[in-house]
Coordinates of C-alpha atoms in Angstrom, one line a residue:
M1 CA -1.9 12.1 -14.5
V2 CA 0.2 11.2 -17.4
G3 CA -1.4 11.3 -20.6
A4 CA -4.7 11.4 -21.9
P5 CA -8.0 9.3 -19.2
E6 CA -10.0 6.6 -22.7
R7 CA -13.3 7.5 -21.1
G8 CA -14.8 11.6 -21.8
A9 CA -16.9 13.7 -19.3
D10 CA -19.8 11.7 -20.3
F11 CA -19.0 8.1 -19.8
L12 CA -22.6 6.5 -17.3
H13 CA -20.2 4.6 -15.9
F14 CA -16.8 2.1 -14.9
D15 CA -16.9 -1.1 -17.1
Y16 CA -16.6 -3.3 -13.8
V17 CA -18.8 -2.4 -12.4
N18 CA -22.2 -4.7 -12.5
P19 CA -24.7 -1.2 -13.3
N20 CA -27.6 -3.1 -12.3
A21 CA -26.2 -4.5 -9.2
P22 CA -28.8 -5.0 -6.7
K23 CA -29.3 -3.3 -3.8
G24 CA -29.9 -4.6 -0.2
G25 CA -27.7 -7.3 2.5
T26 CA -25.7 -7.3 5.1
L27 CA -21.8 -8.0 4.0
T28 CA -20.6 -9.5 6.7
Q29 CA -16.2 -9.5 6.0
G30 CA -13.2 -10.3 8.3
S31 CA -10.8 -8.1 9.5
R32 CA -6.6 -8.3 11.2
V33 CA -6.1 -5.2 10.7
S34 CA -7.2 -2.7 15.0
F35 CA -7.5 1.3 14.6
D36 CA -7.2 2.8 17.0
T37 CA -9.0 6.5 16.4
T38 CA -11.3 7.5 13.9
N39 CA -9.4 10.9 13.6
G40 CA -7.6 9.5 9.6
M41 CA -6.2 13.6 10.6
R42 CA -3.4 13.0 12.8
F43 CA -0.2 10.4 13.4
P44 CA 0.2 8.5 15.0
G45 CA -3.5 6.7 15.1
K46 CA -4.3 4.2 12.4
M47 CA -8.2 4.5 11.3
A48 CA -10.0 1.7 10.4
N49 CA -9.4 0.7 6.6
E50 CA -13.6 1.3 6.3
L51 CA -13.9 3.9 7.0
D52 CA -13.0 5.5 4.6
Y53 CA -16.6 4.5 2.9
I54 CA -18.2 7.6 5.1
Y55 CA -16.2 9.5 3.9
D56 CA -15.3 11.3 -0.5
T57 CA -13.2 12.3 -1.8
L58 CA -12.4 14.6 -4.7
M59 CA -11.8 11.8 -7.3
V60 CA -11.8 8.5 -8.4
R61 CA -9.7 5.9 -10.1
A62 CA -10.4 4.3 -13.0
E63 CA -8.8 0.8 -11.9
D64 CA -8.5 0.3 -15.3
E65 CA -6.6 2.6 -16.2
P66 CA -1.8 3.1 -16.0
A67 CA -2.8 7.1 -13.6
A68 CA -7.1 8.3 -14.4
F69 CA -9.2 10.1 -11.9
Y70 CA -12.9 10.7 -12.2
G71 CA -14.6 13.2 -10.2
L72 CA -16.9 12.8 -7.0
L73 CA -16.2 15.6 -5.3
A74 CA -15.0 17.9 -7.9
Q75 CA -17.4 18.8 -10.8
D76 CA -14.7 19.6 -12.6
I77 CA -10.9 21.8 -12.7
E78 CA -8.1 23.4 -13.5
I79 CA -4.8 22.8 -13.4
A80 CA -2.0 23.8 -15.0
N81 CA 0.6 23.2 -16.8
N82 CA 2.9 21.7 -14.0
F83 CA 1.1 21.0 -11.2
S84 CA 1.2 24.2 -9.8
T85 CA -1.9 26.3 -10.0
L86 CA -4.6 22.6 -8.8
R87 CA -8.2 24.7 -8.8
F88 CA -11.5 22.5 -8.5
H89 CA -14.7 23.6 -8.5
L90 CA -16.6 21.4 -6.0
Q91 CA -20.2 20.1 -6.6
P92 CA -23.0 21.9 -5.5
E93 CA -25.2 19.5 -4.0
A94 CA -22.4 17.3 -1.8
R95 CA -23.4 17.2 1.1
W96 CA -22.9 15.1 4.5
H97 CA -24.7 13.1 5.6
D98 CA -26.2 16.2 8.8
G99 CA -27.2 17.6 5.5
T100 CA -25.4 20.1 5.6
P101 CA -23.4 21.2 2.1
L102 CA -19.7 20.2 1.9
T103 CA -17.9 23.3 1.0
A104 CA -14.3 24.5 -0.5
H105 CA -13.7 24.8 3.8
D106 CA -14.1 21.7 4.4
V107 CA -11.7 20.9 2.0
A108 CA -9.4 23.3 2.6
F109 CA -9.5 22.3 6.1
T110 CA -9.2 18.4 5.9
F111 CA -6.1 19.2 4.2
E112 CA -4.3 22.6 6.8
T113 CA -5.0 20.2 9.2
V114 CA -3.0 17.2 7.6
A115 CA -0.3 19.7 6.5
E116 CA -0.1 20.6 10.1
H117 CA -0.9 17.0 11.8
G118 CA -0.9 14.0 9.1
L119 CA 1.3 12.3 8.6
P120 CA 5.4 12.6 7.8
Q121 CA 5.4 12.2 4.0
Y122 CA 2.1 13.4 3.3
R123 CA 2.6 16.8 5.9
T124 CA 6.2 16.6 3.4
L125 CA 3.8 16.2 0.1
L126 CA 1.9 19.5 1.7
D127 CA 4.9 21.7 2.6
G128 CA 4.3 24.7 0.7
V129 CA 1.0 24.9 -0.5
G130 CA -0.8 27.4 -0.7
I131 CA -4.7 27.0 0.1
R132 CA -7.8 29.2 -0.6
T133 CA -11.2 29.4 -0.8
L134 CA -12.2 31.1 -3.4
S135 CA -16.6 30.8 -2.4
D136 CA -18.3 27.5 -1.0
T137 CA -18.2 25.3 -4.2
E138 CA -13.9 26.3 -5.3
L139 CA -10.9 26.5 -4.6
V140 CA -7.0 26.5 -5.5
F141 CA -4.1 24.8 -3.8
L142 CA -0.5 26.4 -5.1
A143 CA 2.1 24.5 -5.3
P144 CA 5.5 24.4 -5.3
D145 CA 6.1 24.7 -9.1
D146 CA 8.6 21.1 -8.2
S147 CA 5.8 19.2 -7.8
G148 CA 4.2 17.7 -11.2
W149 CA 1.2 15.4 -10.5
L150 CA 2.0 13.6 -7.1
L151 CA 1.3 16.7 -5.2
L152 CA -2.6 16.5 -7.0
E153 CA -3.2 12.1 -7.3
F154 CA -2.3 13.1 -2.6
I155 CA -5.0 15.4 -3.6
S156 CA -7.7 13.9 -5.0
T157 CA -8.1 10.4 -3.7
F158 CA -7.6 11.5 0.3
P159 CA -10.9 11.3 2.6
I160 CA -12.4 14.4 3.0
F161 CA -13.5 15.8 7.1
Q162 CA -16.8 18.3 8.1
R163 CA -15.4 20.7 9.5
S164 CA -17.6 21.9 11.3
F165 CA -17.4 18.2 13.5
W166 CA -14.2 19.1 14.0
A167 CA -14.4 23.0 15.3
T168 CA -15.3 21.6 18.3
R169 CA -12.7 18.5 19.0
D170 CA -9.1 18.8 19.5
V171 CA -7.8 17.7 15.5
A172 CA -4.4 17.1 17.5
R173 CA -5.5 14.5 19.5
M174 CA -6.5 10.6 18.4
S175 CA -10.6 10.6 18.7
L176 CA -12.8 7.0 19.2
D177 CA -16.4 9.5 18.4
V178 CA -17.9 8.5 15.5
P179 CA -17.5 11.4 12.8
I180 CA -20.1 12.5 10.5
G181 CA -19.4 12.0 6.6
S182 CA -20.8 12.6 3.0
G183 CA -19.9 9.2 1.6
P184 CA -22.5 6.6 0.7
Y185 CA -22.2 4.6 4.2
R186 CA -23.0 5.9 7.5
I187 CA -22.1 4.2 11.3
A188 CA -24.2 2.2 13.3
R189 CA -21.4 0.1 15.3
L190 CA -17.9 1.4 16.9
D191 CA -16.8 -0.8 18.7
P192 CA -12.5 -1.2 18.3
N193 CA -11.6 -4.2 19.5
N194 CA -14.5 -5.8 17.6
Q195 CA -17.1 -5.1 15.5
V196 CA -17.5 -1.9 12.8
V197 CA -21.2 -1.1 11.5
L198 CA -21.7 0.6 8.7
E199 CA -25.0 1.4 7.3
R200 CA -26.3 2.2 3.1
V201 CA -27.0 6.3 3.5
P202 CA -31.0 6.0 1.4
D203 CA -30.5 10.0 0.4
Y204 CA -26.6 9.5 0.0
W205 CA -26.4 12.5 -2.8
G206 CA -23.4 11.2 -4.9
A207 CA -24.9 7.7 -5.6
D208 CA -26.5 8.8 -9.0
L209 CA -22.9 9.7 -10.9
P210 CA -20.9 7.9 -13.1
V211 CA -18.3 7.2 -11.0
N212 CA -20.7 5.5 -8.1
R213 CA -22.8 3.9 -9.9
G214 CA -22.9 -0.4 -9.6
R215 CA -21.7 0.1 -6.7
W216 CA -22.2 0.6 -3.1
N217 CA -24.5 -2.4 -3.4
F218 CA -25.1 -3.8 0.0
D219 CA -27.0 -1.8 3.0
R220 CA -24.9 -3.1 5.3
I221 CA -21.7 -3.5 6.3
V222 CA -20.5 -5.2 9.5
T223 CA -17.0 -5.6 9.9
N224 CA -15.2 -8.3 13.0
Y225 CA -12.7 -8.3 13.5
F226 CA -9.3 -10.5 14.8
K227 CA -6.2 -11.6 16.0
D228 CA -5.2 -14.6 14.7
A229 CA -5.5 -15.7 10.9
T230 CA -6.6 -19.3 11.4
I231 CA -9.9 -17.8 14.4
M232 CA -10.8 -15.6 11.2
V233 CA -10.7 -18.8 8.3
E234 CA -12.6 -20.8 10.5
A235 CA -14.9 -17.9 11.4
M236 CA -15.0 -18.2 7.1
R237 CA -15.2 -21.8 7.2
G238 CA -17.9 -21.6 9.5
G239 CA -21.0 -19.3 7.9
Q240 CA -19.8 -16.2 10.3
L241 CA -18.5 -14.4 6.8
D242 CA -19.6 -13.3 3.5
V243 CA -16.3 -13.0 1.9
N244 CA -12.8 -13.4 3.2
R245 CA -9.9 -12.0 0.6
E246 CA -7.0 -14.0 2.0
Y247 CA -2.8 -13.4 1.3
A248 CA -1.1 -15.9 3.6
A249 CA -0.7 -19.0 0.6
S250 CA -0.5 -21.9 3.0
S251 CA -3.8 -20.6 4.2
W252 CA -5.1 -20.8 0.7
H253 CA -4.0 -24.0 0.1
R254 CA -5.4 -25.7 2.5
R255 CA -7.0 -24.5 5.7
Y256 CA -10.4 -23.5 3.7
D257 CA -10.2 -27.4 2.7
G258 CA -13.6 -28.7 4.9
P259 CA -17.4 -29.7 4.3
A260 CA -18.1 -26.0 3.8
L261 CA -16.3 -26.0 1.2
D262 CA -17.2 -30.1 -0.7
E263 CA -21.1 -29.8 -0.6
G264 CA -20.3 -25.3 -1.8
R265 CA -21.6 -23.6 0.2
L266 CA -18.2 -21.8 0.6
L267 CA -16.1 -21.0 -3.0
K268 CA -12.6 -20.0 -3.6
S269 CA -12.5 -17.8 -6.3
T270 CA -9.3 -16.6 -7.7
F271 CA -8.4 -13.3 -10.0
K272 CA -6.0 -11.7 -11.8
R273 CA -4.1 -8.0 -10.1
P274 CA -4.1 -5.3 -12.9
D275 CA -1.9 -3.9 -11.9
G276 CA 1.4 -6.6 -12.1
A277 CA 2.5 -8.9 -9.1
A278 CA 2.5 -8.1 -5.7
M279 CA 5.7 -8.9 -3.8
I280 CA 6.4 -10.2 -0.7
T281 CA 10.3 -8.6 0.7
L282 CA 12.2 -8.2 3.6
V283 CA 13.5 -4.2 4.5
F284 CA 17.0 -3.4 5.5
N285 CA 16.9 -0.4 7.9
L286 CA 19.6 1.5 7.3
R287 CA 20.2 3.8 9.2
R288 CA 20.9 0.7 11.9
P289 CA 25.2 -0.3 10.5
P290 CA 26.0 -2.6 9.4
L291 CA 22.8 -2.4 7.1
D292 CA 23.7 0.4 6.1
D293 CA 26.6 -1.3 4.2
L294 CA 25.5 -3.1 1.0
R295 CA 28.3 -5.8 1.3
V296 CA 26.5 -6.9 4.4
R297 CA 23.6 -6.2 3.0
T298 CA 24.0 -8.7 -0.2
A299 CA 25.5 -11.0 1.9
L300 CA 22.1 -11.0 3.9
T301 CA 20.8 -11.7 0.6
A302 CA 23.0 -14.5 -1.0
L303 CA 21.9 -16.4 2.6
L304 CA 18.2 -16.7 2.0
D305 CA 18.6 -19.4 -0.4
G306 CA 14.4 -18.4 -1.8
V307 CA 13.8 -21.8 -3.6
F308 CA 13.1 -23.3 -1.1
V309 CA 11.4 -20.5 0.9
R310 CA 8.8 -20.3 -2.1
T311 CA 9.0 -23.4 -2.3
S312 CA 8.6 -24.9 1.5
F313 CA 6.4 -21.7 2.9
F314 CA 3.9 -20.1 -0.6
G315 CA 3.3 -23.4 -2.3
D316 CA 3.0 -23.3 -6.3
L317 CA 1.2 -19.9 -5.9
Y318 CA 4.0 -17.8 -5.4
T319 CA 7.3 -17.8 -8.6
E320 CA 10.5 -15.7 -7.9
P321 CA 10.0 -12.0 -8.0
N322 CA 11.8 -10.5 -10.6
A323 CA 12.1 -6.8 -10.2
Y324 CA 9.7 -3.9 -8.8
Y325 CA 7.4 -3.8 -11.0
G326 CA 7.9 -7.2 -12.5
G327 CA 4.9 -8.3 -14.5
T328 CA 4.7 -4.7 -16.1
R329 CA 5.7 -2.3 -19.1
F330 CA 7.3 -1.1 -16.3
E331 CA 9.6 -3.7 -15.4
P332 CA 13.6 -3.4 -16.3
V333 CA 14.7 -5.6 -18.6
G334 CA 18.8 -5.9 -20.5
E335 CA 20.4 -2.6 -20.3
P336 CA 19.4 0.7 -19.5
S337 CA 16.8 2.5 -22.8
D338 CA 18.9 5.8 -24.1
A339 CA 16.0 6.9 -22.2
E340 CA 16.8 5.2 -18.6
K341 CA 20.5 6.0 -18.9
E342 CA 20.1 9.1 -19.5
V343 CA 18.0 9.5 -15.8
L344 CA 20.6 7.2 -13.8
Q345 CA 23.7 8.3 -16.3
P346 CA 25.0 11.5 -13.7
F347 CA 25.5 9.0 -10.6
R348 CA 27.8 6.6 -13.2
E349 CA 30.0 6.5 -10.5
R350 CA 28.4 6.1 -7.5
L351 CA 25.8 3.1 -8.3
P352 CA 26.7 -1.0 -8.6
E353 CA 27.6 -1.7 -12.7
G354 CA 24.7 -4.0 -12.9
V355 CA 22.6 -1.4 -13.2
F356 CA 23.7 -0.1 -16.6
Q357 CA 24.0 -3.7 -17.5
S358 CA 20.9 -7.2 -16.8
G359 CA 17.7 -5.9 -15.4
A360 CA 17.2 -6.8 -12.1
A361 CA 20.5 -7.5 -9.8
P362 CA 20.3 -11.9 -9.4
L363 CA 18.6 -13.3 -5.8
F364 CA 22.1 -15.9 -6.0
D365 CA 18.9 -19.3 -5.9
P366 CA 20.4 -21.0 -8.3
L367 CA 23.7 -21.4 -6.3
S368 CA 24.2 -24.2 -3.5
K369 CA 24.6 -23.8 0.5
R370 CA 27.9 -24.5 0.1
E371 CA 28.3 -21.2 -2.4
R372 CA 25.9 -19.6 -0.7
L373 CA 27.6 -19.4 3.1
R374 CA 31.8 -19.0 0.7
L375 CA 29.6 -15.6 -0.8
A376 CA 28.2 -14.2 2.1
D377 CA 31.4 -15.0 4.3
D378 CA 34.0 -13.0 1.7
L379 CA 31.9 -10.0 1.8
L380 CA 31.4 -10.3 5.3
S381 CA 34.7 -10.6 5.9
D382 CA 35.6 -7.2 3.1
A383 CA 32.8 -5.7 5.4
G384 CA 35.3 -6.1 8.5
F385 CA 33.4 -9.0 9.8
T386 CA 35.3 -12.5 11.3
V387 CA 33.2 -16.0 12.9
A388 CA 35.2 -15.9 16.6
D389 CA 34.0 -18.9 18.0
G390 CA 30.6 -19.7 15.6
V391 CA 30.1 -15.9 16.3
R392 CA 30.1 -13.5 13.5
V393 CA 31.5 -10.7 15.2
N394 CA 32.8 -6.8 14.7
A395 CA 36.9 -7.6 13.9
K396 CA 38.0 -4.2 15.6
T397 CA 35.1 -4.1 18.7
G398 CA 34.9 -7.6 18.9
E399 CA 30.7 -7.2 19.3
P400 CA 29.0 -10.1 17.6
L401 CA 26.8 -8.9 14.2
A402 CA 22.6 -9.4 15.9
L403 CA 19.9 -8.1 14.0
E404 CA 15.4 -8.0 15.7
Y405 CA 13.4 -8.3 12.8
V406 CA 9.9 -6.3 14.3
G407 CA 7.0 -8.1 12.6
A408 CA 3.4 -6.5 13.0
N409 CA 1.7 -9.7 12.5
S410 CA 2.5 -13.5 12.9
S411 CA 1.9 -15.1 9.6
S412 CA 5.8 -15.0 8.4
R413 CA 6.4 -17.0 11.6
S414 CA 7.8 -20.5 9.9
M415 CA 10.1 -17.8 7.2
L416 CA 11.8 -16.1 9.7
L417 CA 12.5 -19.4 12.2
Y418 CA 14.1 -20.9 8.9
Y419 CA 15.6 -17.9 8.1
S420 CA 16.8 -17.2 11.2
E421 CA 18.4 -20.9 11.3
A422 CA 20.3 -20.0 7.5
L423 CA 21.6 -16.1 9.4
A424 CA 23.3 -18.5 12.3
E425 CA 25.3 -20.5 10.3
A426 CA 27.2 -17.6 8.5
G427 CA 27.2 -16.9 13.0
I428 CA 24.0 -13.8 12.6
R429 CA 21.7 -13.6 15.3
L430 CA 17.9 -12.7 14.2
D431 CA 16.1 -12.3 17.3
V432 CA 13.1 -12.3 15.9
Q433 CA 9.7 -10.2 17.1
Y434 CA 6.1 -10.2 17.1
F435 CA 3.8 -7.6 18.4
D436 CA 0.2 -7.2 17.6
Y437 CA -0.8 -4.6 14.0
V438 CA -1.1 -1.2 16.1
A439 CA 2.3 -2.4 18.6
G440 CA 4.2 -3.7 16.2
S441 CA 3.3 -0.6 13.1
R442 CA 3.9 1.9 15.8
R443 CA 7.8 0.1 15.9
I444 CA 7.5 -0.1 12.3
L445 CA 6.6 3.0 11.7
N446 CA 9.2 4.7 14.1
H447 CA 11.7 1.8 12.5
E448 CA 12.5 0.4 15.4
W449 CA 13.7 -2.5 13.7
D450 CA 16.4 -4.5 11.7
L451 CA 14.6 -6.5 9.6
T452 CA 11.1 -6.0 8.5
S453 CA 8.1 -7.2 6.1
M454 CA 7.1 -5.4 3.5
G455 CA 4.9 -5.9 0.4
F456 CA 5.0 -4.0 -2.4
A457 CA 2.1 -3.8 -5.6
T458 CA 3.2 -1.5 -7.9
S459 CA 1.2 1.5 -7.9
F460 CA -0.7 3.4 -11.4
P461 CA 0.6 5.4 -11.8
P462 CA 3.9 5.0 -10.3
G463 CA 5.8 7.4 -8.6
Q464 CA 3.2 8.5 -5.3
S465 CA 4.5 4.9 -3.2
E466 CA 8.1 5.0 -4.4
R467 CA 8.6 8.9 -2.7
L468 CA 6.6 7.5 0.1
Y469 CA 8.7 4.4 0.7
W470 CA 11.7 5.6 -0.9
H471 CA 12.7 9.1 -1.0
S472 CA 16.1 10.2 0.8
E473 CA 13.4 13.9 2.2
K474 CA 11.4 10.9 4.4
A475 CA 14.6 9.1 5.2
H476 CA 15.0 10.4 9.0
E477 CA 10.8 11.1 9.5
P478 CA 9.0 8.4 11.3
G479 CA 6.9 6.6 8.2
Y480 CA 6.8 4.8 5.3
A481 CA 10.3 5.5 4.5
L482 CA 10.9 2.0 6.1
A483 CA 14.3 0.9 4.2
G484 CA 15.7 4.4 5.0
A485 CA 17.7 5.2 1.7
T486 CA 19.3 8.4 1.0
D487 CA 19.8 7.4 -2.4
A488 CA 20.7 10.6 -5.4
A489 CA 19.8 8.0 -7.5
I490 CA 16.8 6.7 -6.3
D491 CA 15.7 10.4 -5.6
A492 CA 15.8 12.3 -9.3
T493 CA 14.2 9.0 -10.8
I494 CA 11.3 9.6 -8.5
E495 CA 12.1 13.3 -9.7
A496 CA 11.8 12.3 -12.6
M497 CA 8.6 10.3 -12.9
S498 CA 6.6 13.1 -11.3
R499 CA 7.5 15.0 -14.1
A500 CA 7.0 13.1 -16.9
E501 CA 4.8 14.5 -19.6
S502 CA 4.2 11.3 -21.3
E503 CA 4.0 7.4 -20.8
Q504 CA 7.1 7.2 -22.4
E505 CA 8.8 10.2 -20.2
L506 CA 7.3 7.7 -17.5
D507 CA 8.2 3.8 -18.7
A508 CA 11.8 4.5 -18.8
A509 CA 12.6 6.7 -15.2
A510 CA 10.3 3.7 -13.2
R511 CA 12.4 1.1 -14.9
A512 CA 15.6 2.8 -13.7
F513 CA 14.7 3.2 -10.9
S514 CA 13.9 -0.1 -10.0
R515 CA 17.7 -1.5 -11.5
V516 CA 19.3 1.7 -8.7
L517 CA 16.5 0.0 -6.2
S518 CA 17.2 -3.5 -7.1
W519 CA 21.5 -3.7 -7.7
Q520 CA 21.8 -1.7 -3.9
R521 CA 19.0 -3.9 -2.7
Y522 CA 17.4 -2.3 0.0
M523 CA 15.2 -4.9 0.3
L524 CA 15.5 -8.9 -0.1
P525 CA 12.7 -9.9 -2.8
I526 CA 10.9 -13.1 -1.4
A527 CA 8.4 -13.6 -3.0
E528 CA 5.5 -12.4 -6.3
N529 CA 2.1 -13.6 -7.2
D530 CA -0.3 -11.7 -9.7
E531 CA -3.5 -13.3 -8.2
V532 CA -6.3 -12.5 -5.4
W533 CA -7.7 -14.8 -3.4
I534 CA -11.3 -13.5 -2.3
A535 CA -13.5 -16.4 -0.1
H536 CA -17.6 -16.5 -0.5
K537 CA -20.7 -17.4 -0.1
P538 CA -22.0 -18.2 -3.5
N539 CA -24.9 -15.1 -2.6
V540 CA -22.2 -13.2 -3.2
R541 CA -21.0 -11.8 -6.6
F542 CA -18.7 -10.2 -8.7
P543 CA -19.0 -7.8 -11.1
K544 CA -18.3 -10.0 -15.8
S545 CA -14.4 -7.4 -15.6
F546 CA -13.6 -7.9 -11.8
S547 CA -10.9 -5.7 -10.8
V548 CA -9.4 -5.0 -7.4
R549 CA -7.1 -3.0 -6.5
G550 CA -6.5 -1.9 -3.4
F551 CA -8.0 -3.0 0.4
H552 CA -11.6 -1.8 -0.5
F553 CA -12.5 -4.5 -3.5
I554 CA -16.1 -4.5 -1.9
S555 CA -17.3 -1.5 -3.7
S556 CA -18.2 -3.7 -6.7
L557 CA -19.5 -6.7 -5.1
W558 CA -23.7 -7.8 -5.0
I559 CA -25.6 -9.9 -2.7
D560 CA -27.5 -12.3 -5.2
P561 CA -31.8 -12.1 -3.6
V562 CA -32.6 -15.3 -5.1

């Protein structure tokens, strides 16, 4: 998308797979991310992550390159210099599992449906985009001149749905009908409360394409659903699961210990993330006063003892977060470069001066508890909040300063309870509420909260997720723009990323974005980690150059037949 791909058109397979991996066996994994629909084109509704394996996409992202994509359904594409015209030529051999051809009409149907019924951020990306089918194997997307490469990235990686299957169904409604796919797997069992079973398609049309060689090696993929993380770890220890990617440091430290680990029936493997560190944060909802006040957000940041939290709740597996894009070439360091200043200069008067003086905003970790309380009190007092009988109140209205945290799982409960105690010392009440994944996600996406948890991993190339999470065009719609920021400087840096024509321009825009995001304190960084933790049975094998990006890391694993 930016710069040139490292592989030529004649490449045989990705370097991070084993092209000779044996096919066969059953992989059983667990998930705490439940689902309520098989219609991935409609919002609201959550499609199971594993159903991505039954669908093909136009292109596949190379996990070892920052911004390169290679054809799957797309045999080739023609792109205007300003990305205003995207012409796709499809593989004539592409087939649905029922044997019918996958055509340009299916692609057009998918994106026309998403443009009308999909997630708000998807509808925004497709707003004003014309879609024309020229033949069964050729179609054109006509985009506004300012779309940049973000639209191409989205179109290239979104699953394609079968038009004829949905012709007899209402695409505006959720559905649990078993859909017809075109990808390496088909659905053998679908139970939203318990299990999804996928079976490999023996005559999958795209099995020998370069982007698929060495991938999709299991005959069956079984996903069992758990409501509790502890139960899922116990299932892994008890041999009921073959593999589990662990996200919680406390679990990785202690919960896998036992006879299975001691006797070698269970292994713990650690890998480096290919895209820098992942950051754990608390996000502030600026739609709800007084969180729209930078002084209040800064005070709430100061009241968290980050050193204690990282030591007590994350151990030595997590470190202090440096900045958004920490540990990558996009991390801002020192004063901004001339290229960064060019992006930021029009907004100088409305931005904190720290944006132009140093990298990321300080997290106040070195301060003592007394110093942090004093700093928070000064900021809150300046923002119009005083203390009466131990309660922080609005000096004009007398209304107490009370906040609500909403989570979709309880993995951070201990940390949030500690934070609520720290806020109470400053006279602030924090009400902590947890829901199951579907109900919690619905509340979070509808922005019915003051604070919520969010994990951020660097997107490569940066721009797509930043637009979804932080652009002001998303602020007043349900969706992933959690903070609801309406910041012209943030918008400008995202636009600069999407228009970048060189890696140097992209780097400058991303660093400028990180500076503004940090100093405006739209989120509270807590900890970051550049490792991926996977527990697995000894017969689950990994390629030598294993690369993990996103949820679907199992695509390049295999079962040792010995």
